[in-house]
């Protein structure tokens, strides 16, 4: 085979946007290792069969790669939550679905749940932890607003305390389920016992 034929059979290089997605997908996949080993750019480059310099043509730093994952998590979760909030379902039913999709997202994306609980961000740039904290605060605020809507739409459910107490409780339970999933080496689904837990919360219309 001559040089021209060899060149024609080379694997085409992905476009810039495609390569960025590949890098983030590979990073998320590497985070699925239950051992929780620290990921280096050298290991990431090897997994992609590229040089470290090639990584830095798409991301200025490893921190920026993690920021890309956080942005993906945020857009995915809020895309789902917005669909639920715009539905015709009663507010408490919306709240139940919101909790469920956040757990289901974690179950389907074990590497990303390590980002959500901050486990994957240990010894990384401080701004990443801050960014995740802001994301979780937004999730909590969305549930809080849904609880307000529930109290307004029907006298059949009125909160026994400020709705912020409810949303903080639900958020703490949610994060606990994420942590349990990671600690189990991704063997215990965060969705286990969901319906029973919802019954215990007692968030339902009376009468």
PDB file of C-alpha atoms in Angstrom:
ATOM      1  CA  UNK A   1       0.000   0.000   0.000  1.00  0.00           C
ATOM      2  CA  UNK A   2       1.483   3.352  -0.992  1.00  0.00           C
ATOM      3  CA  UNK A   3       1.703   6.459   1.231  1.00  0.00           C
ATOM      4  CA  UNK A   4      -1.348   8.071  -0.366  1.00  0.00           C
ATOM      5  CA  UNK A   5      -3.485   4.982   0.303  1.00  0.00           C
ATOM      6  CA  UNK A   6      -2.258   4.822   3.887  1.00  0.00           C
ATOM      7  CA  UNK A   7      -3.215   8.452   4.403  1.00  0.00           C
ATOM      8  CA  UNK A   8      -6.674   7.822   2.973  1.00  0.00           C
ATOM      9  CA  UNK A   9      -7.236   4.980   5.449  1.00  0.00           C
ATOM     10  CA  UNK A  10      -6.267   6.965   8.525  1.00  0.00           C
ATOM     11  CA  UNK A  11      -9.005   7.313  11.088  1.00  0.00           C
ATOM     12  CA  UNK A  12     -10.612  10.743  10.655  1.00  0.00           C
ATOM     13  CA  UNK A  13      -9.947  13.179  13.465  1.00  0.00           C
ATOM     14  CA  UNK A  14     -13.085  14.226  15.330  1.00  0.00           C
ATOM     15  CA  UNK A  15     -14.237  17.820  15.110  1.00  0.00           C
ATOM     16  CA  UNK A  16     -13.342  20.126  17.987  1.00  0.00           C
ATOM     17  CA  UNK A  17     -16.769  19.890  19.600  1.00  0.00           C
ATOM     18  CA  UNK A  18     -16.824  16.109  19.227  1.00  0.00           C
ATOM     19  CA  UNK A  19     -13.404  15.768  20.840  1.00  0.00           C
ATOM     20  CA  UNK A  20     -14.531  17.857  23.817  1.00  0.00           C
ATOM     21  CA  UNK A  21     -17.507  15.532  24.274  1.00  0.00           C
ATOM     22  CA  UNK A  22     -15.243  12.488  23.998  1.00  0.00           C
ATOM     23  CA  UNK A  23     -12.957  13.886  26.684  1.00  0.00           C
ATOM     24  CA  UNK A  24     -15.867  14.524  29.071  1.00  0.00           C
ATOM     25  CA  UNK A  25     -17.426  11.112  28.362  1.00  0.00           C
ATOM     26  CA  UNK A  26     -14.112   9.388  29.037  1.00  0.00           C
ATOM     27  CA  UNK A  27     -13.554  11.371  32.227  1.00  0.00           C
ATOM     28  CA  UNK A  28     -17.047  10.432  33.454  1.00  0.00           C
ATOM     29  CA  UNK A  29     -16.392   6.773  32.609  1.00  0.00           C
ATOM     30  CA  UNK A  30     -13.088   6.784  34.506  1.00  0.00           C
ATOM     31  CA  UNK A  31     -14.881   8.220  37.539  1.00  0.00           C
ATOM     32  CA  UNK A  32     -17.015   5.068  37.635  1.00  0.00           C
ATOM     33  CA  UNK A  33     -14.101   3.184  39.187  1.00  0.00           C
ATOM     34  CA  UNK A  34     -15.399   2.228  42.680  1.00  0.00           C
ATOM     35  CA  UNK A  35     -11.850   2.481  44.053  1.00  0.00           C
ATOM     36  CA  UNK A  36     -12.074   6.224  43.541  1.00  0.00           C
ATOM     37  CA  UNK A  37      -8.493   6.597  42.332  1.00  0.00           C
ATOM     38  CA  UNK A  38      -7.392  10.137  41.516  1.00  0.00           C
ATOM     39  CA  UNK A  39      -7.585  10.776  37.781  1.00  0.00           C
ATOM     40  CA  UNK A  40      -4.585  12.410  36.144  1.00  0.00           C
ATOM     41  CA  UNK A  41      -4.477  14.080  32.760  1.00  0.00           C
ATOM     42  CA  UNK A  42      -1.843  11.519  31.755  1.00  0.00           C
ATOM     43  CA  UNK A  43      -4.245   8.646  32.474  1.00  0.00           C
ATOM     44  CA  UNK A  44      -7.064  10.457  30.696  1.00  0.00           C
ATOM     45  CA  UNK A  45      -4.863  11.024  27.643  1.00  0.00           C
ATOM     46  CA  UNK A  46      -3.902   7.328  27.589  1.00  0.00           C
ATOM     47  CA  UNK A  47      -7.558   6.304  27.741  1.00  0.00           C
ATOM     48  CA  UNK A  48      -8.260   8.513  24.733  1.00  0.00           C
ATOM     49  CA  UNK A  49      -5.062   7.475  22.938  1.00  0.00           C
ATOM     50  CA  UNK A  50      -3.966  11.093  22.556  1.00  0.00           C
ATOM     51  CA  UNK A  51      -1.225  13.251  24.032  1.00  0.00           C
ATOM     52  CA  UNK A  52      -1.770  15.439  27.092  1.00  0.00           C
ATOM     53  CA  UNK A  53      -1.113  18.415  24.827  1.00  0.00           C
ATOM     54  CA  UNK A  54      -4.112  17.339  22.751  1.00  0.00           C
ATOM     55  CA  UNK A  55      -6.304  17.552  25.857  1.00  0.00           C
ATOM     56  CA  UNK A  56      -5.165  21.089  26.521  1.00  0.00           C
ATOM     57  CA  UNK A  57      -6.139  22.151  23.042  1.00  0.00           C
ATOM     58  CA  UNK A  58      -9.746  21.661  24.147  1.00  0.00           C
ATOM     59  CA  UNK A  59      -9.597  22.474  27.862  1.00  0.00           C
ATOM     60  CA  UNK A  60      -7.230  24.905  29.556  1.00  0.00           C
ATOM     61  CA  UNK A  61      -6.943  22.704  32.639  1.00  0.00           C
ATOM     62  CA  UNK A  62      -8.314  19.588  34.333  1.00  0.00           C
ATOM     63  CA  UNK A  63     -10.473  21.872  36.450  1.00  0.00           C
ATOM     64  CA  UNK A  64     -12.104  23.127  33.274  1.00  0.00           C
ATOM     65  CA  UNK A  65     -12.847  19.524  32.294  1.00  0.00           C
ATOM     66  CA  UNK A  66     -14.625  18.985  35.603  1.00  0.00           C
ATOM     67  CA  UNK A  67     -16.502  22.235  35.061  1.00  0.00           C
ATOM     68  CA  UNK A  68     -17.681  20.799  31.748  1.00  0.00           C
ATOM     69  CA  UNK A  69     -19.056  17.763  33.592  1.00  0.00           C
ATOM     70  CA  UNK A  70     -20.778  19.959  36.163  1.00  0.00           C
ATOM     71  CA  UNK A  71     -22.380  21.998  33.384  1.00  0.00           C
ATOM     72  CA  UNK A  72     -23.621  18.790  31.755  1.00  0.00           C
ATOM     73  CA  UNK A  73     -25.088  17.580  35.061  1.00  0.00           C
ATOM     74  CA  UNK A  74     -26.768  20.928  35.648  1.00  0.00           C
ATOM     75  CA  UNK A  75     -28.287  21.201  32.171  1.00  0.00           C
ATOM     76  CA  UNK A  76     -29.471  17.585  32.265  1.00  0.00           C
ATOM     77  CA  UNK A  77     -31.082  17.772  35.700  1.00  0.00           C
ATOM     78  CA  UNK A  78     -32.743  21.139  35.197  1.00  0.00           C
ATOM     79  CA  UNK A  79     -33.958  20.106  31.771  1.00  0.00           C
ATOM     80  CA  UNK A  80     -35.791  17.229  33.482  1.00  0.00           C
ATOM     81  CA  UNK A  81     -37.001  19.312  36.428  1.00  0.00           C
ATOM     82  CA  UNK A  82     -38.334  22.042  34.154  1.00  0.00           C
ATOM     83  CA  UNK A  83     -40.320  19.487  32.174  1.00  0.00           C
ATOM     84  CA  UNK A  84     -41.863  18.234  35.409  1.00  0.00           C
ATOM     85  CA  UNK A  85     -42.651  21.716  36.750  1.00  0.00           C
ATOM     86  CA  UNK A  86     -44.394  22.632  33.494  1.00  0.00           C
ATOM     87  CA  UNK A  87     -46.634  19.555  33.570  1.00  0.00           C
ATOM     88  CA  UNK A  88     -50.256  19.556  34.729  1.00  0.00           C
ATOM     89  CA  UNK A  89     -49.541  17.204  37.633  1.00  0.00           C
ATOM     90  CA  UNK A  90     -50.330  18.398  41.181  1.00  0.00           C
ATOM     91  CA  UNK A  91     -47.359  20.055  42.863  1.00  0.00           C
ATOM     92  CA  UNK A  92     -46.736  17.240  45.352  1.00  0.00           C
ATOM     93  CA  UNK A  93     -46.733  14.719  42.515  1.00  0.00           C
ATOM     94  CA  UNK A  94     -44.253  16.964  40.703  1.00  0.00           C
ATOM     95  CA  UNK A  95     -42.080  16.990  43.812  1.00  0.00           C
ATOM     96  CA  UNK A  96     -42.097  13.191  43.968  1.00  0.00           C
ATOM     97  CA  UNK A  97     -41.069  12.996  40.305  1.00  0.00           C
ATOM     98  CA  UNK A  98     -38.319  15.564  40.888  1.00  0.00           C
ATOM     99  CA  UNK A  99     -36.807  13.467  43.653  1.00  0.00           C
ATOM    100  CA  UNK A 100     -37.097  10.333  41.535  1.00  0.00           C
ATOM    101  CA  UNK A 101     -35.343  11.792  38.475  1.00  0.00           C
ATOM    102  CA  UNK A 102     -32.458  13.093  40.583  1.00  0.00           C
ATOM    103  CA  UNK A 103     -31.934   9.602  41.982  1.00  0.00           C
ATOM    104  CA  UNK A 104     -32.418   7.977  38.573  1.00  0.00           C
ATOM    105  CA  UNK A 105     -29.844  10.325  37.021  1.00  0.00           C
ATOM    106  CA  UNK A 106     -27.339   9.290  39.681  1.00  0.00           C
ATOM    107  CA  UNK A 107     -28.087   5.612  39.112  1.00  0.00           C
ATOM    108  CA  UNK A 108     -27.495   5.938  35.357  1.00  0.00           C
ATOM    109  CA  UNK A 109     -24.391   8.131  35.754  1.00  0.00           C
ATOM    110  CA  UNK A 110     -22.306   6.752  38.648  1.00  0.00           C
ATOM    111  CA  UNK A 111     -19.238   8.731  37.677  1.00  0.00           C
ATOM    112  CA  UNK A 112     -21.168  11.975  37.746  1.00  0.00           C
ATOM    113  CA  UNK A 113     -22.705  11.283  41.136  1.00  0.00           C
ATOM    114  CA  UNK A 114     -19.138  11.259  42.487  1.00  0.00           C
ATOM    115  CA  UNK A 115     -18.900  14.819  41.202  1.00  0.00           C
ATOM    116  CA  UNK A 116     -22.222  15.743  42.831  1.00  0.00           C
ATOM    117  CA  UNK A 117     -21.122  14.571  46.275  1.00  0.00           C
ATOM    118  CA  UNK A 118     -17.670  16.166  45.853  1.00  0.00           C
ATOM    119  CA  UNK A 119     -15.851  12.830  46.173  1.00  0.00           C
ATOM    120  CA  UNK A 120     -14.269  13.187  42.722  1.00  0.00           C
ATOM    121  CA  UNK A 121     -13.236  16.771  43.452  1.00  0.00           C
ATOM    122  CA  UNK A 122     -10.963  16.079  46.427  1.00  0.00           C
ATOM    123  CA  UNK A 123      -7.626  17.862  45.920  1.00  0.00           C
ATOM    124  CA  UNK A 124      -8.983  19.570  42.805  1.00  0.00           C
ATOM    125  CA  UNK A 125      -9.491  23.334  42.445  1.00  0.00           C
ATOM    126  CA  UNK A 126     -11.605  24.867  45.246  1.00  0.00           C
ATOM    127  CA  UNK A 127     -13.904  26.575  42.762  1.00  0.00           C
ATOM    128  CA  UNK A 128     -15.250  23.176  41.690  1.00  0.00           C
ATOM    129  CA  UNK A 129     -16.619  22.430  45.163  1.00  0.00           C
ATOM    130  CA  UNK A 130     -18.172  25.888  45.204  1.00  0.00           C
ATOM    131  CA  UNK A 131     -19.740  25.250  41.812  1.00  0.00           C
ATOM    132  CA  UNK A 132     -21.282  21.960  42.957  1.00  0.00           C
ATOM    133  CA  UNK A 133     -22.583  23.599  46.134  1.00  0.00           C
ATOM    134  CA  UNK A 134     -24.319  26.242  44.015  1.00  0.00           C
ATOM    135  CA  UNK A 135     -25.855  23.522  41.851  1.00  0.00           C
ATOM    136  CA  UNK A 136     -27.232  21.654  44.854  1.00  0.00           C
ATOM    137  CA  UNK A 137     -28.586  24.897  46.297  1.00  0.00           C
ATOM    138  CA  UNK A 138     -30.458  25.451  43.021  1.00  0.00           C
ATOM    139  CA  UNK A 139     -31.908  21.933  43.209  1.00  0.00           C
ATOM    140  CA  UNK A 140     -33.049  22.571  46.775  1.00  0.00           C
ATOM    141  CA  UNK A 141     -34.584  25.911  45.787  1.00  0.00           C
ATOM    142  CA  UNK A 142     -36.554  24.202  43.008  1.00  0.00           C
ATOM    143  CA  UNK A 143     -38.019  21.707  45.472  1.00  0.00           C
ATOM    144  CA  UNK A 144     -38.770  24.532  47.903  1.00  0.00           C
ATOM    145  CA  UNK A 145     -40.724  26.426  45.243  1.00  0.00           C
ATOM    146  CA  UNK A 146     -42.647  23.276  44.364  1.00  0.00           C
ATOM    147  CA  UNK A 147     -43.612  22.893  48.020  1.00  0.00           C
ATOM    148  CA  UNK A 148     -44.814  26.499  48.053  1.00  0.00           C
ATOM    149  CA  UNK A 149     -46.921  25.734  44.995  1.00  0.00           C
ATOM    150  CA  UNK A 150     -48.409  22.718  46.755  1.00  0.00           C
ATOM    151  CA  UNK A 151     -49.474  24.827  49.744  1.00  0.00           C
ATOM    152  CA  UNK A 152     -51.058  27.410  47.445  1.00  0.00           C
ATOM    153  CA  UNK A 153     -52.912  25.070  45.125  1.00  0.00           C
ATOM    154  CA  UNK A 154     -54.880  23.138  47.725  1.00  0.00           C
ATOM    155  CA  UNK A 155     -55.869  23.405  51.384  1.00  0.00           C
ATOM    156  CA  UNK A 156     -55.582  19.606  51.438  1.00  0.00           C
ATOM    157  CA  UNK A 157     -51.872  20.019  52.171  1.00  0.00           C
ATOM    158  CA  UNK A 158     -50.492  22.715  54.406  1.00  0.00           C
ATOM    159  CA  UNK A 159     -46.925  22.546  55.738  1.00  0.00           C
ATOM    160  CA  UNK A 160     -46.455  21.996  59.454  1.00  0.00           C
ATOM    161  CA  UNK A 161     -43.295  24.108  59.283  1.00  0.00           C
ATOM    162  CA  UNK A 162     -41.651  26.507  56.860  1.00  0.00           C
ATOM    163  CA  UNK A 163     -41.303  24.870  53.440  1.00  0.00           C
ATOM    164  CA  UNK A 164     -37.556  25.451  53.699  1.00  0.00           C
ATOM    165  CA  UNK A 165     -37.448  22.841  56.467  1.00  0.00           C
ATOM    166  CA  UNK A 166     -39.083  20.322  54.135  1.00  0.00           C
ATOM    167  CA  UNK A 167     -36.794  21.102  51.198  1.00  0.00           C
ATOM    168  CA  UNK A 168     -33.680  20.900  53.394  1.00  0.00           C
ATOM    169  CA  UNK A 169     -34.843  17.527  54.737  1.00  0.00           C
ATOM    170  CA  UNK A 170     -35.495  16.174  51.242  1.00  0.00           C
ATOM    171  CA  UNK A 171     -32.149  17.493  50.031  1.00  0.00           C
ATOM    172  CA  UNK A 172     -30.285  15.866  52.924  1.00  0.00           C
ATOM    173  CA  UNK A 173     -32.016  12.546  52.200  1.00  0.00           C
ATOM    174  CA  UNK A 174     -31.228  12.846  48.497  1.00  0.00           C
ATOM    175  CA  UNK A 175     -27.537  13.531  49.092  1.00  0.00           C
ATOM    176  CA  UNK A 176     -27.443  10.670  51.596  1.00  0.00           C
ATOM    177  CA  UNK A 177     -28.740   8.318  48.904  1.00  0.00           C
ATOM    178  CA  UNK A 178     -26.053   9.549  46.505  1.00  0.00           C
ATOM    179  CA  UNK A 179     -23.373   8.947  49.135  1.00  0.00           C
ATOM    180  CA  UNK A 180     -24.720   5.466  49.883  1.00  0.00           C
ATOM    181  CA  UNK A 181     -24.604   4.594  46.199  1.00  0.00           C
ATOM    182  CA  UNK A 182     -20.943   5.588  45.952  1.00  0.00           C
ATOM    183  CA  UNK A 183     -19.970   3.892  49.232  1.00  0.00           C
ATOM    184  CA  UNK A 184     -21.561   0.638  48.047  1.00  0.00           C
ATOM    185  CA  UNK A 185     -19.309   0.635  44.999  1.00  0.00           C
ATOM    186  CA  UNK A 186     -22.390   1.437  42.915  1.00  0.00           C
ATOM    187  CA  UNK A 187     -24.040  -1.852  43.925  1.00  0.00           C
ATOM    188  CA  UNK A 188     -26.894  -0.368  45.960  1.00  0.00           C
ATOM    189  CA  UNK A 189     -29.253   1.628  43.779  1.00  0.00           C
ATOM    190  CA  UNK A 190     -30.209   5.054  45.155  1.00  0.00           C
ATOM    191  CA  UNK A 191     -33.757   4.226  44.017  1.00  0.00           C
ATOM    192  CA  UNK A 192     -34.114   1.269  46.392  1.00  0.00           C
ATOM    193  CA  UNK A 193     -37.083   1.781  48.706  1.00  0.00           C
ATOM    194  CA  UNK A 194     -38.053   5.066  47.084  1.00  0.00           C
ATOM    195  CA  UNK A 195     -41.828   4.580  47.330  1.00  0.00           C
ATOM    196  CA  UNK A 196     -41.579   3.542  51.000  1.00  0.00           C
ATOM    197  CA  UNK A 197     -39.470   6.611  51.789  1.00  0.00           C
ATOM    198  CA  UNK A 198     -41.998   8.848  50.061  1.00  0.00           C
ATOM    199  CA  UNK A 199     -44.752   7.406  52.236  1.00  0.00           C
ATOM    200  CA  UNK A 200     -42.691   8.155  55.338  1.00  0.00           C
ATOM    201  CA  UNK A 201     -42.251  11.768  54.281  1.00  0.00           C
ATOM    202  CA  UNK A 202     -46.045  12.058  54.351  1.00  0.00           C
ATOM    203  CA  UNK A 203     -46.167  14.591  51.529  1.00  0.00           C
ATOM    204  CA  UNK A 204     -49.650  13.920  50.204  1.00  0.00           C
ATOM    205  CA  UNK A 205     -52.963  15.637  49.952  1.00  0.00           C
ATOM    206  CA  UNK A 206     -55.506  14.712  52.616  1.00  0.00           C
ATOM    207  CA  UNK A 207     -59.110  14.074  51.749  1.00  0.00           C
TER     208      UNK A 207
END
